Short mmCIF file of C-alpha atoms and ligand atoms in Angstrom, two decimals:
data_model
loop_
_atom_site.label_atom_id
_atom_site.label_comp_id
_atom_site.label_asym_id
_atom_site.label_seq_id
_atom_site.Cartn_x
_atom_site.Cartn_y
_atom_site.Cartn_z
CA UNK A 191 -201.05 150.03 18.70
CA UNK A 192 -201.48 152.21 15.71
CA UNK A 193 -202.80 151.08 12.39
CA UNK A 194 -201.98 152.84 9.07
CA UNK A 195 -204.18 152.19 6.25
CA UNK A 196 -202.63 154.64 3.92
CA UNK A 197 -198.69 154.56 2.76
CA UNK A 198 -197.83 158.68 3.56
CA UNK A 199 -198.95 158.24 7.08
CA UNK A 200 -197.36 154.89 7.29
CA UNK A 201 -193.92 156.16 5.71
CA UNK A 202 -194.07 159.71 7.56
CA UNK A 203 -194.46 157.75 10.90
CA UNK A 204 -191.50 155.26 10.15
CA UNK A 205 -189.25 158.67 9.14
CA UNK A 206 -190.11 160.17 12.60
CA UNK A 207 -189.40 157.32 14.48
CA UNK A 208 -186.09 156.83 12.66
CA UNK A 209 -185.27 160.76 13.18
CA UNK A 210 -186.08 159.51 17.08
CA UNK A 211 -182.96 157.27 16.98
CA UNK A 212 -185.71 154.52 16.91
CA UNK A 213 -184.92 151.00 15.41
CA UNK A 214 -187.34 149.35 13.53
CA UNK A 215 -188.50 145.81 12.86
CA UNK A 216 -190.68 144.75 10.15
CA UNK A 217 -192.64 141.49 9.43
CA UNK A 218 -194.56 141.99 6.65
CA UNK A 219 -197.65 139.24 6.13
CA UNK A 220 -200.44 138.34 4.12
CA UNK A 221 -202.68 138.18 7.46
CA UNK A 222 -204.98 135.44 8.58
CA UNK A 223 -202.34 135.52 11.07
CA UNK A 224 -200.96 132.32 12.94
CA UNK A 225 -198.67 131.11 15.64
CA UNK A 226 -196.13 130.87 12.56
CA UNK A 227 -196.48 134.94 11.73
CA UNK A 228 -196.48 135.55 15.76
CA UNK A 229 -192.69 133.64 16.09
CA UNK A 230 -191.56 136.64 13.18
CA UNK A 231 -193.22 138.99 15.20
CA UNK A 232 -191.64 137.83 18.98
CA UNK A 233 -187.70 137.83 16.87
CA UNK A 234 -188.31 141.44 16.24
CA UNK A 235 -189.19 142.69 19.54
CA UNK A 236 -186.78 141.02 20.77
CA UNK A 237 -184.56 142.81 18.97
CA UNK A 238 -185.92 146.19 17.45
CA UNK A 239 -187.12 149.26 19.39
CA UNK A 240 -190.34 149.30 17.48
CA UNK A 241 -192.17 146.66 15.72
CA UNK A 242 -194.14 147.04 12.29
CA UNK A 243 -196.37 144.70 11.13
CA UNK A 244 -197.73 144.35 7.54
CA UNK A 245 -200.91 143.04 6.32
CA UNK A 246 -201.21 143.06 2.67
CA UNK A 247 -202.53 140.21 0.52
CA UNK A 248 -200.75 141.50 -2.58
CA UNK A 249 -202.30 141.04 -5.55
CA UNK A 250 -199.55 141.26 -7.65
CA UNK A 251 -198.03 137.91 -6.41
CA UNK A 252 -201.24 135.81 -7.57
CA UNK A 253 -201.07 134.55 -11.02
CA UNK A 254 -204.37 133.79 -12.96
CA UNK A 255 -206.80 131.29 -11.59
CA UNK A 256 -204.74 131.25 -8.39
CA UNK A 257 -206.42 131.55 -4.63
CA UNK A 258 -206.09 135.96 -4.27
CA UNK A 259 -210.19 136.33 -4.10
CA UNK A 260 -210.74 133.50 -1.73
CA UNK A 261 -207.55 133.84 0.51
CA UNK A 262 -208.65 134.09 3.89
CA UNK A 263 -209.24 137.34 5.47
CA UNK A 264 -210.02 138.92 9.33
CA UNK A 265 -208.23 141.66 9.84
CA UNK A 266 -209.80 142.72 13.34
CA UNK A 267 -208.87 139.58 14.89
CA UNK A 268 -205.09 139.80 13.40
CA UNK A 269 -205.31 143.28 15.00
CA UNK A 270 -206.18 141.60 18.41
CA UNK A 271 -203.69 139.23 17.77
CA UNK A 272 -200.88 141.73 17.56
CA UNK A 273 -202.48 143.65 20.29
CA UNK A 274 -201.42 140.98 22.48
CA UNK A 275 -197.66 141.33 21.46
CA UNK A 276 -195.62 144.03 21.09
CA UNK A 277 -196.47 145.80 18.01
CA UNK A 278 -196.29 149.51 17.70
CA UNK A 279 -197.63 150.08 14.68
CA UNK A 280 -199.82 147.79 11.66
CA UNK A 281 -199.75 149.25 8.07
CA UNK A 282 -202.48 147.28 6.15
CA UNK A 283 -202.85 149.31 2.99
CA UNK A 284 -205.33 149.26 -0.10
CA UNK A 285 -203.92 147.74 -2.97
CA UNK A 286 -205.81 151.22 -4.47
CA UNK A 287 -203.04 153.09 -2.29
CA UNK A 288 -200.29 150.71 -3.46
CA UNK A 289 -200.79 150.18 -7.04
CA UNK A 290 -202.61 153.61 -7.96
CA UNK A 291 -203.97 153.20 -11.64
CA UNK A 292 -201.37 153.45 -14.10
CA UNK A 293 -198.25 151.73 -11.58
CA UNK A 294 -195.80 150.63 -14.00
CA UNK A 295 -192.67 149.82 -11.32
CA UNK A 296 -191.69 146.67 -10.86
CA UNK A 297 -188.59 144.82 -9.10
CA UNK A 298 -187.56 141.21 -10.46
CA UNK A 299 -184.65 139.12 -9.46
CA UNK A 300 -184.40 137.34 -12.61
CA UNK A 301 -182.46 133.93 -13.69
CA UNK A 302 -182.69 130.46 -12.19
CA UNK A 303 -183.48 131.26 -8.77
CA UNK A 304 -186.92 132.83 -9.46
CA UNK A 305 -187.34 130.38 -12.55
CA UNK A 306 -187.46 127.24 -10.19
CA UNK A 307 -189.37 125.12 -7.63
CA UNK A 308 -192.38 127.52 -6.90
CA UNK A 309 -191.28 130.13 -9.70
CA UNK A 310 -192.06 127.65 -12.27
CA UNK A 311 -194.80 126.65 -10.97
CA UNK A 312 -195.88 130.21 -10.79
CA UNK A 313 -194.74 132.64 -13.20
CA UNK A 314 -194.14 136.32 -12.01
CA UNK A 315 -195.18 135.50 -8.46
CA UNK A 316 -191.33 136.38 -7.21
CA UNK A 317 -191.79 139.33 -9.39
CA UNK A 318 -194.65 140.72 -7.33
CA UNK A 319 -193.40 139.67 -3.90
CA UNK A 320 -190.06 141.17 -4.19
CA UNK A 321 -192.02 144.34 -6.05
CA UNK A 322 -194.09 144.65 -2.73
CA UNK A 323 -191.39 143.89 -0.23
CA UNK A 324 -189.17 146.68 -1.69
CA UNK A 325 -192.37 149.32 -1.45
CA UNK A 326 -192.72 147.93 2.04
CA UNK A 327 -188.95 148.69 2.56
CA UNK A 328 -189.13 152.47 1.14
CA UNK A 329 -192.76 152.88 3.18
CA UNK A 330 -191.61 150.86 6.81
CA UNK A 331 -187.98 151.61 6.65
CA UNK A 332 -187.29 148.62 8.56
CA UNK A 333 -183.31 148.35 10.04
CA UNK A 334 -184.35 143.97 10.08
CA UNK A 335 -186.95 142.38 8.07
CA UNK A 336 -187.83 139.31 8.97
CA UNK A 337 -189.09 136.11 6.66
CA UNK A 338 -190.11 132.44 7.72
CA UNK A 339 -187.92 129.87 6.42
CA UNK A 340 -191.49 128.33 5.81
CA UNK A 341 -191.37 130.11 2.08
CA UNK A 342 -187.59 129.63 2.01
CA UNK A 343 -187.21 130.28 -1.58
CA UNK A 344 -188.60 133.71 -0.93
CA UNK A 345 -186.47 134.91 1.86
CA UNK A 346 -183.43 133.12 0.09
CA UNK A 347 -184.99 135.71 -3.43
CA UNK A 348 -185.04 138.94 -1.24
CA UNK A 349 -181.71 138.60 0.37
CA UNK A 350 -180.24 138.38 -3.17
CA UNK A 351 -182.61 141.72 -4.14
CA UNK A 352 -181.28 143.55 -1.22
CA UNK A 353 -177.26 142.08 -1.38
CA UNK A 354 -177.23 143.25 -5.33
CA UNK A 355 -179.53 146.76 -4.89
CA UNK A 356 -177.78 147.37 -1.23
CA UNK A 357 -180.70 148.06 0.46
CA UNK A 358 -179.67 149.17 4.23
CA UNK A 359 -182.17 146.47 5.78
CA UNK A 360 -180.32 143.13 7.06
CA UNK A 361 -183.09 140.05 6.82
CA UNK A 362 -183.73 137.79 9.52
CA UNK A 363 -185.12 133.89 9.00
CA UNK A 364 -187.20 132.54 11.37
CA UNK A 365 -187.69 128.43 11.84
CA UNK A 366 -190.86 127.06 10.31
CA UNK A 367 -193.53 126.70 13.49
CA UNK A 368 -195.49 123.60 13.04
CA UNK A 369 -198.24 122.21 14.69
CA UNK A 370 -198.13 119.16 17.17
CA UNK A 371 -198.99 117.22 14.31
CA UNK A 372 -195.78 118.25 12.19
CA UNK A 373 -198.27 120.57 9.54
CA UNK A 374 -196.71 123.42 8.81
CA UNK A 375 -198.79 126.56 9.93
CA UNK A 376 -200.23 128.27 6.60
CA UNK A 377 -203.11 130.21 6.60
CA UNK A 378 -204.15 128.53 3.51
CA UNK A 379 -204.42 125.33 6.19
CA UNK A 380 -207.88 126.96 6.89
CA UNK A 381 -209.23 125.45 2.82
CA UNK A 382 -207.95 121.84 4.07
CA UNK A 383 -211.07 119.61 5.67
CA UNK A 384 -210.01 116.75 8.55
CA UNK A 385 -209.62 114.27 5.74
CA UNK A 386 -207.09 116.44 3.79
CA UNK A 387 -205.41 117.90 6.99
CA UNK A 388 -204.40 114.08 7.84
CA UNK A 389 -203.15 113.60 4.37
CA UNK A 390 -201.11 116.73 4.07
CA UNK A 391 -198.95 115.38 7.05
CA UNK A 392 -197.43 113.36 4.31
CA UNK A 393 -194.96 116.66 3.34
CA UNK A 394 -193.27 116.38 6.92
CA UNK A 395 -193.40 112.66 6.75
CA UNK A 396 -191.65 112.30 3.84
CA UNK A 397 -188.96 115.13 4.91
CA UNK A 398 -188.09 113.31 7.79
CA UNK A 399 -187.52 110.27 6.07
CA UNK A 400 -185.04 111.85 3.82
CA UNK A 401 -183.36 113.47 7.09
CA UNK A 402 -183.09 110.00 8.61
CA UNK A 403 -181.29 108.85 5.42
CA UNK A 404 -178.80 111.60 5.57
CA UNK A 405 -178.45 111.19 9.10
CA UNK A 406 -177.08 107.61 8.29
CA UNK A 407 -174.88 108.58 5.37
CA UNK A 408 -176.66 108.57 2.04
CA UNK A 409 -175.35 111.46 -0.02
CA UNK A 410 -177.54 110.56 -3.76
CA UNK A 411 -179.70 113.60 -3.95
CA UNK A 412 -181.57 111.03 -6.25
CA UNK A 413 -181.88 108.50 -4.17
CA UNK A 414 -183.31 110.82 -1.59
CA UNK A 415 -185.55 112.29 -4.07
CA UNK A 416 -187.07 108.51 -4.63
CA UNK A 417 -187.16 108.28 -1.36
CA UNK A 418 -189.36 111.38 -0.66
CA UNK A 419 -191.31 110.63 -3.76
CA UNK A 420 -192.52 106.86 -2.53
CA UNK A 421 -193.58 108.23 0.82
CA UNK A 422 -195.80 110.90 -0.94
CA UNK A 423 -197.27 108.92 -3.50
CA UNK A 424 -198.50 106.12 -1.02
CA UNK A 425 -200.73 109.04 0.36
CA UNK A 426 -203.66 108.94 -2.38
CA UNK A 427 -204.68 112.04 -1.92
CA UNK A 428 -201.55 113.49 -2.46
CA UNK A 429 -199.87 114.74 -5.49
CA UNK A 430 -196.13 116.15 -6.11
CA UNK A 431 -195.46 119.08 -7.36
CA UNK A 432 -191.85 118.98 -7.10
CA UNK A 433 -189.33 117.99 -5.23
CA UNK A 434 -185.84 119.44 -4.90
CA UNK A 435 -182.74 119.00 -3.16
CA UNK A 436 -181.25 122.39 -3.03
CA UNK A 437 -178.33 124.69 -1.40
CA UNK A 438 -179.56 127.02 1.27
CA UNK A 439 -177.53 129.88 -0.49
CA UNK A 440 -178.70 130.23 -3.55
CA UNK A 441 -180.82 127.44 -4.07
CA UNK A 442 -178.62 125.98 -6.82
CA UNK A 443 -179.01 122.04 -7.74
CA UNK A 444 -177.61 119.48 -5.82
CA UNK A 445 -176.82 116.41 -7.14
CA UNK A 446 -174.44 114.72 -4.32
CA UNK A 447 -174.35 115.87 -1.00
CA UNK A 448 -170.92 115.23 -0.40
CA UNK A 449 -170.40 118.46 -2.51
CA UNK A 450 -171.97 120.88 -0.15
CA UNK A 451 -170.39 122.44 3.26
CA UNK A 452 -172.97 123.76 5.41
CA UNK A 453 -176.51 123.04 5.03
CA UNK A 454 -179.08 121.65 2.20
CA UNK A 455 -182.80 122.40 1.54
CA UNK A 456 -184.94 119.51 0.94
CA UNK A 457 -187.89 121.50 -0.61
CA UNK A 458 -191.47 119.93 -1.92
CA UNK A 459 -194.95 121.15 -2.96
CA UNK A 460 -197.76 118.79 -2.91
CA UNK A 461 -201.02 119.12 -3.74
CA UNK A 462 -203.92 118.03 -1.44
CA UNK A 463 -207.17 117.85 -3.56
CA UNK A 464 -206.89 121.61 -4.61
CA UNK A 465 -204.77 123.00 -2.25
CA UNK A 466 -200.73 123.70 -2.83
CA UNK A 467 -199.21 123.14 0.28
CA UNK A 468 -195.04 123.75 0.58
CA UNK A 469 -192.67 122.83 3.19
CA UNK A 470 -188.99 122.11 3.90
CA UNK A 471 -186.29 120.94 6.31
CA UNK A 472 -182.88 122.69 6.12
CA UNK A 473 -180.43 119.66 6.87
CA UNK A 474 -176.64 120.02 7.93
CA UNK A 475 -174.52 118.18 5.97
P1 AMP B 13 -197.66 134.95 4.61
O1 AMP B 13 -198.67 135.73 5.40
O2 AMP B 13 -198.06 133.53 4.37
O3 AMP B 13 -197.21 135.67 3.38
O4 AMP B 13 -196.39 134.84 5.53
C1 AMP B 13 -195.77 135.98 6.08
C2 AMP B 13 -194.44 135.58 6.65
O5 AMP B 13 -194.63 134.60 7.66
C3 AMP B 13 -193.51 134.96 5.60
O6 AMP B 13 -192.20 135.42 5.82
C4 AMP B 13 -193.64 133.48 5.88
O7 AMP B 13 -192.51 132.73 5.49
C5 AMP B 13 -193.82 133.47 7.38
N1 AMP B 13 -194.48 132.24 7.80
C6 AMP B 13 -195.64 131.73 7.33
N2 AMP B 13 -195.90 130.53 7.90
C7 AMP B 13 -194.87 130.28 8.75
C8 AMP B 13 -194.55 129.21 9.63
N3 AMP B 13 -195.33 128.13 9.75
N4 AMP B 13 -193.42 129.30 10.35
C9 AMP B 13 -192.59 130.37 10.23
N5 AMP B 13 -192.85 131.42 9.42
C10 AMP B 13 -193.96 131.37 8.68
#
């Protein structure tokens, strides 16, 4: 397995491999991987000739007094990790090497989709991640990209970036992996202690609650909403961020299921103590 550390080698590598008649998948990552990053990384070699992985905690994603200095960190045993599967290559740049002094570029898919659930929570952050995925594009030239449904307003933000800038990369989404308990694998899992990790299984809780009450016909986004909102709040060391009942499209509002075909998001951030912890189920309606 090779590992690029600097974006020429990296993107004269993927051009050779493409001038092979090589297909390529890419999964880019923050690292600190888990079983969650290894399901994106199994799709694409099941389905590319070559597999790229990125590690890049981007700084450009964090807003101010957010988690970028203390987000957790080990890149030799994510390298081990990938070892294991089939990864040709791992392309875990500086943020020197991708944001040389003076970088002025920027990407942004602007309007209601970025200004929403975690967007308005945290301003620019889509900004930087689709700035960064679109470098990663140009430097991997990936044929599939693929993105948990995990952070489902992000893969939902870069199909729209490459739909309307016709990027020639199709994106893949890949089920959220949980653990036995029903937590959704996060790296940022690792800053939750027993206490917390107990209390955080409140997010899944709550989502399955709202499943069983579509299940047996309520359509009242509202009422569903309450629903979710009850279960959280009876967790004390819980509290909502938001919660949102949203198309799977284009995340637009809404407000009675009997006006959707297809499938729903049921999205919510909570906050345990001082972590932000997201997660969603993707109901058929
Ligand atoms: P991150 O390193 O957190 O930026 O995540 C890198 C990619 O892995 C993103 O596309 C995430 O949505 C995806 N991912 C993270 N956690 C999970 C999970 N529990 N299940 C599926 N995909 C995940």
């Amino acid at each position: 397995m090779l590992v690029f550390e600097n974006v020429r080698e990296m993107q004269k590598w993927s051009l050779d491999q493409k001038k092979a008649g090589k297909t390529i998948g890419l999964v880019p990552t923050m690292g600190y991987l888990h079983a969650g990053h290894l399901a994106l990384v199994k799709e694409a070699a099941k389905a590319s000739d070559i597999v790229v992985v990125s590690i890049f905690v981007n700084p450009m994603q964090f807003g101010q007094g957010e988690d970028f200095e203390e987000y957790p960190r080990d890149i030799s045993r994510d390298i081990s990790l990938l070892k294991a599967e089939n990864v040709a290559a791992v392309f875990a740049p500086s943020a020197r090497d991708m944001y040389p002094v003076g970088y002025s570029t920027f990407l942004e898919v602007t309007g209601e989709m970025t200004n929403k659930l975690c967007g308005k929570k945290r301003p620019g952050h889509f900004k930087g991640v689709t700035t960064v995925v679109s470098k990663l594009f140009n430097i991997c030239i990936p044929d599939v990209a693929y993105f948990g449904q995990k952070d489902i307003q992000q893969v939902i933000v870069i199909e729209k970036m490459v739909k309307e800038l016709n990027f020639s990369v199709k994106i893949e989404r890949v089920p959220i992996v949980r653990e036995a308990s029903g937590l959704a694998m996060s790296s940022r899992n690792v800053y939750l202690d027993e206490v917390q990790k107990e209390a955080a299984l409140v997010l899944y809780k709550a989502l399955q609650y709202a499943e069983k009450l579509i299940n047996g016909g309520e359509k009242d986004t509202a009422v569903l909403s309450k629903g979710i909102e009850s279960i959280v709040k009876a967790e004390k060391l819980a509290i909502i961020d938001y919660i949102e009942i949203v198309d799977d499209v284009d995340l637009a509002n809404v407000a009675n299921l009997s006006n959707i075909k297809g499938s729903v998001v049921i999205a919510l951030a909570v906050k345990i103590g001082s972590t932000r912890l997201i997660d969603n189920l993707v109901v058929e309606v």
